[in-house]
Amino acid sequence: MTIPVRPETDHKIDDLLSRFPMRGSALLPALYLVQEEKGHVSDESMEYVASKIGVSPAFVAGVVSFYTMFHRRPVGRHHIQVCRTLPCALSGSDTLMAHLKARLGIGDGEKRADGKVSLASVECLGACDRAPFIQINEREHGPVDGTKMDEILKGLE
């Protein structure tokens, strides 16, 4: 198997594996390292991580599909995630999502042609007290309405 990551990332994953007594415990941090390098987790990357950890590629695929922080396709430089669970929906996340779609000219799960921004609705981001809540890359924002969203978007340009 060709290693689909840089040697530095491969060494970091080996280091992780040496620190966890149970190899499976290194799965999430290993996937983070792969995504940090590649911008997403491809099928090839999942097979690579599965072989390093000692689990099946199907198990890794299940983990990647469960957690919204892992991207199966390349995302924009600014990846906007809008929480769609009940507290956020009751506080206006549907309206906020519609605002973002119109403002950005892309739909849910899409990336702008210039690659600067991608948009996704996701399950709980764990900030119900700040609904409607969004996350842009690792930064959290909430509560967010259309006006505040426009201010945030200006800061991204």
Tab-separated table of C-alpha atoms in Angstrom:
chain	number	residue	atom	x	y	z
A	1	MET	CA	0.000	0.000	0.000
A	2	THR	CA	1.248	3.438	-0.891
A	3	ILE	CA	1.261	5.746	2.095
A	4	PRO	CA	-1.225	8.532	1.257
A	5	VAL	CA	0.259	10.971	3.773
A	6	ARG	CA	3.576	12.774	4.134
A	7	PRO	CA	6.276	10.937	6.103
A	8	GLU	CA	5.918	13.538	8.900
A	9	THR	CA	2.256	12.651	9.349
A	10	ASP	CA	3.080	8.949	9.250
A	11	HIS	CA	5.641	9.490	12.041
A	12	LYS	CA	3.122	11.482	14.092
A	13	ILE	CA	0.635	8.626	13.812
A	14	ASP	CA	3.331	6.137	14.851
A	15	ASP	CA	4.038	8.382	17.845
A	16	LEU	CA	0.334	8.384	18.737
A	17	LEU	CA	0.225	4.611	18.537
A	18	SER	CA	3.190	4.359	20.915
A	19	ARG	CA	1.379	6.493	23.510
A	20	PHE	CA	-1.983	4.687	23.541
A	21	PRO	CA	-2.034	1.255	25.219
A	22	MET	CA	-5.030	0.325	23.049
A	23	ARG	CA	-4.336	1.120	19.384
A	24	GLY	CA	-7.994	1.912	18.678
A	25	SER	CA	-7.792	4.881	21.053
A	26	ALA	CA	-5.540	6.606	18.521
A	27	LEU	CA	-8.186	6.492	15.790
A	28	LEU	CA	-9.687	9.975	16.206
A	29	PRO	CA	-6.354	11.797	16.632
A	30	ALA	CA	-4.931	9.869	13.654
A	31	LEU	CA	-7.888	10.927	11.506
A	32	TYR	CA	-7.386	14.523	12.649
A	33	LEU	CA	-3.745	14.364	11.534
A	34	VAL	CA	-4.723	13.003	8.124
A	35	GLN	CA	-7.414	15.627	7.682
A	36	GLU	CA	-5.051	18.383	8.827
A	37	GLU	CA	-2.657	17.407	6.048
A	38	LYS	CA	-5.143	16.602	3.268
A	39	GLY	CA	-8.090	18.838	4.136
A	40	HIS	CA	-10.393	15.830	4.113
A	41	VAL	CA	-10.401	12.083	4.757
A	42	SER	CA	-10.445	10.127	1.506
A	43	ASP	CA	-11.189	6.423	1.043
A	44	GLU	CA	-7.470	5.840	0.569
A	45	SER	CA	-6.712	7.699	3.814
A	46	MET	CA	-9.294	5.648	5.711
A	47	GLU	CA	-7.702	2.422	4.458
A	48	TYR	CA	-4.288	3.714	5.512
A	49	VAL	CA	-5.485	4.664	9.022
A	50	ALA	CA	-7.327	1.345	9.355
A	51	SER	CA	-4.138	-0.560	8.570
A	52	LYS	CA	-2.118	1.546	11.037
A	53	ILE	CA	-4.670	1.117	13.826
A	54	GLY	CA	-5.485	-2.511	13.084
A	55	VAL	CA	-9.197	-2.188	12.390
A	56	SER	CA	-11.249	-2.635	9.253
A	57	PRO	CA	-11.669	0.188	6.722
A	58	ALA	CA	-15.440	-0.181	7.245
A	59	PHE	CA	-15.015	0.605	10.957
A	60	VAL	CA	-12.998	3.734	10.128
A	61	ALA	CA	-15.600	4.749	7.535
A	62	GLY	CA	-18.301	4.396	10.193
A	63	VAL	CA	-16.399	6.675	12.558
A	64	VAL	CA	-15.721	9.250	9.825
A	65	SER	CA	-19.361	9.295	8.753
A	66	PHE	CA	-20.581	9.650	12.362
A	67	TYR	CA	-18.512	12.677	13.360
A	68	THR	CA	-19.275	15.911	11.493
A	69	MET	CA	-15.773	17.261	12.117
A	70	PHE	CA	-14.397	14.853	9.534
A	71	HIS	CA	-14.837	15.859	5.905
A	72	ARG	CA	-15.202	13.230	3.192
A	73	ARG	CA	-14.615	15.794	0.447
A	74	PRO	CA	-12.396	18.869	0.333
A	75	VAL	CA	-14.072	21.841	2.010
A	76	GLY	CA	-13.556	25.550	1.571
A	77	ARG	CA	-10.884	27.542	3.361
A	78	HIS	CA	-13.725	28.728	5.603
A	79	HIS	CA	-16.011	25.778	6.361
A	80	ILE	CA	-19.289	27.041	7.832
A	81	GLN	CA	-21.327	24.508	9.795
A	82	VAL	CA	-24.851	25.414	10.907
A	83	CYS	CA	-26.362	23.366	13.726
A	84	ARG	CA	-29.759	21.985	12.731
A	85	THR	CA	-30.871	20.221	15.897
A	86	LEU	CA	-34.072	21.183	17.717
A	87	PRO	CA	-32.873	24.065	19.952
A	88	CYS	CA	-31.129	25.737	16.996
A	89	ALA	CA	-34.059	25.029	14.669
A	90	LEU	CA	-36.485	26.597	17.154
A	91	SER	CA	-34.180	29.618	17.402
A	92	GLY	CA	-33.942	30.172	13.648
A	93	SER	CA	-31.212	27.977	12.171
A	94	ASP	CA	-33.413	27.216	9.130
A	95	THR	CA	-33.759	30.941	8.427
A	96	LEU	CA	-30.032	31.433	8.980
A	97	MET	CA	-29.232	28.558	6.596
A	98	ALA	CA	-31.507	30.036	3.927
A	99	HIS	CA	-29.771	33.396	4.416
A	100	LEU	CA	-26.353	31.787	3.992
A	101	LYS	CA	-27.394	29.851	0.886
A	102	ALA	CA	-28.647	33.047	-0.751
A	103	ARG	CA	-25.684	35.128	0.373
A	104	LEU	CA	-23.030	32.589	-0.640
A	105	GLY	CA	-24.765	31.225	-3.728
A	106	ILE	CA	-24.232	27.609	-2.662
A	107	GLY	CA	-26.371	24.899	-1.131
A	108	ASP	CA	-25.993	22.659	1.874
A	109	GLY	CA	-22.894	20.494	1.431
A	110	GLU	CA	-21.456	22.649	-1.350
A	111	LYS	CA	-18.306	24.698	-1.807
A	112	ARG	CA	-18.018	27.950	-3.734
A	113	ALA	CA	-16.158	27.725	-7.018
A	114	ASP	CA	-13.374	29.936	-5.652
A	115	GLY	CA	-12.813	27.426	-2.833
A	116	LYS	CA	-13.029	30.079	-0.127
A	117	VAL	CA	-16.233	28.965	1.584
A	118	SER	CA	-18.182	25.752	2.041
A	119	LEU	CA	-21.483	25.293	3.851
A	120	ALA	CA	-22.978	22.362	5.743
A	121	SER	CA	-25.858	21.787	8.103
A	122	VAL	CA	-24.797	19.438	10.886
A	123	GLU	CA	-26.167	17.649	13.893
A	124	CYS	CA	-25.583	19.060	17.339
A	125	LEU	CA	-22.560	21.302	17.818
A	126	GLY	CA	-23.117	21.225	21.583
A	127	ALA	CA	-23.998	24.856	22.210
A	128	CYS	CA	-27.780	24.854	22.697
A	129	ASP	CA	-27.506	27.805	25.076
A	130	ARG	CA	-26.164	29.914	22.178
A	131	ALA	CA	-28.692	28.857	19.509
A	132	PRO	CA	-28.754	29.335	16.614
A	133	PHE	CA	-25.156	28.281	16.613
A	134	ILE	CA	-22.538	27.992	13.881
A	135	GLN	CA	-18.930	26.928	13.642
A	136	ILE	CA	-16.447	28.251	11.082
A	137	ASN	CA	-13.437	25.954	11.019
A	138	GLU	CA	-12.573	25.755	14.731
A	139	ARG	CA	-14.205	29.059	15.768
A	140	GLU	CA	-17.635	29.086	17.382
A	141	HIS	CA	-20.323	31.764	16.992
A	142	GLY	CA	-23.692	32.065	18.639
A	143	PRO	CA	-26.344	33.141	18.792
A	144	VAL	CA	-26.204	34.222	15.142
A	145	ASP	CA	-28.884	35.960	13.090
A	146	GLY	CA	-28.681	37.273	9.519
A	147	THR	CA	-27.170	40.603	10.546
A	148	LYS	CA	-24.487	39.035	12.707
A	149	MET	CA	-23.804	36.451	9.993
A	150	ASP	CA	-23.191	39.213	7.454
A	151	GLU	CA	-20.676	40.816	9.848
A	152	ILE	CA	-18.912	37.492	10.291
A	153	LEU	CA	-18.800	36.933	6.515
A	154	LYS	CA	-17.233	40.375	5.998
A	155	GLY	CA	-14.477	39.338	8.385
A	156	LEU	CA	-13.751	36.256	6.301
A	157	GLU	CA	-13.050	38.133	3.071
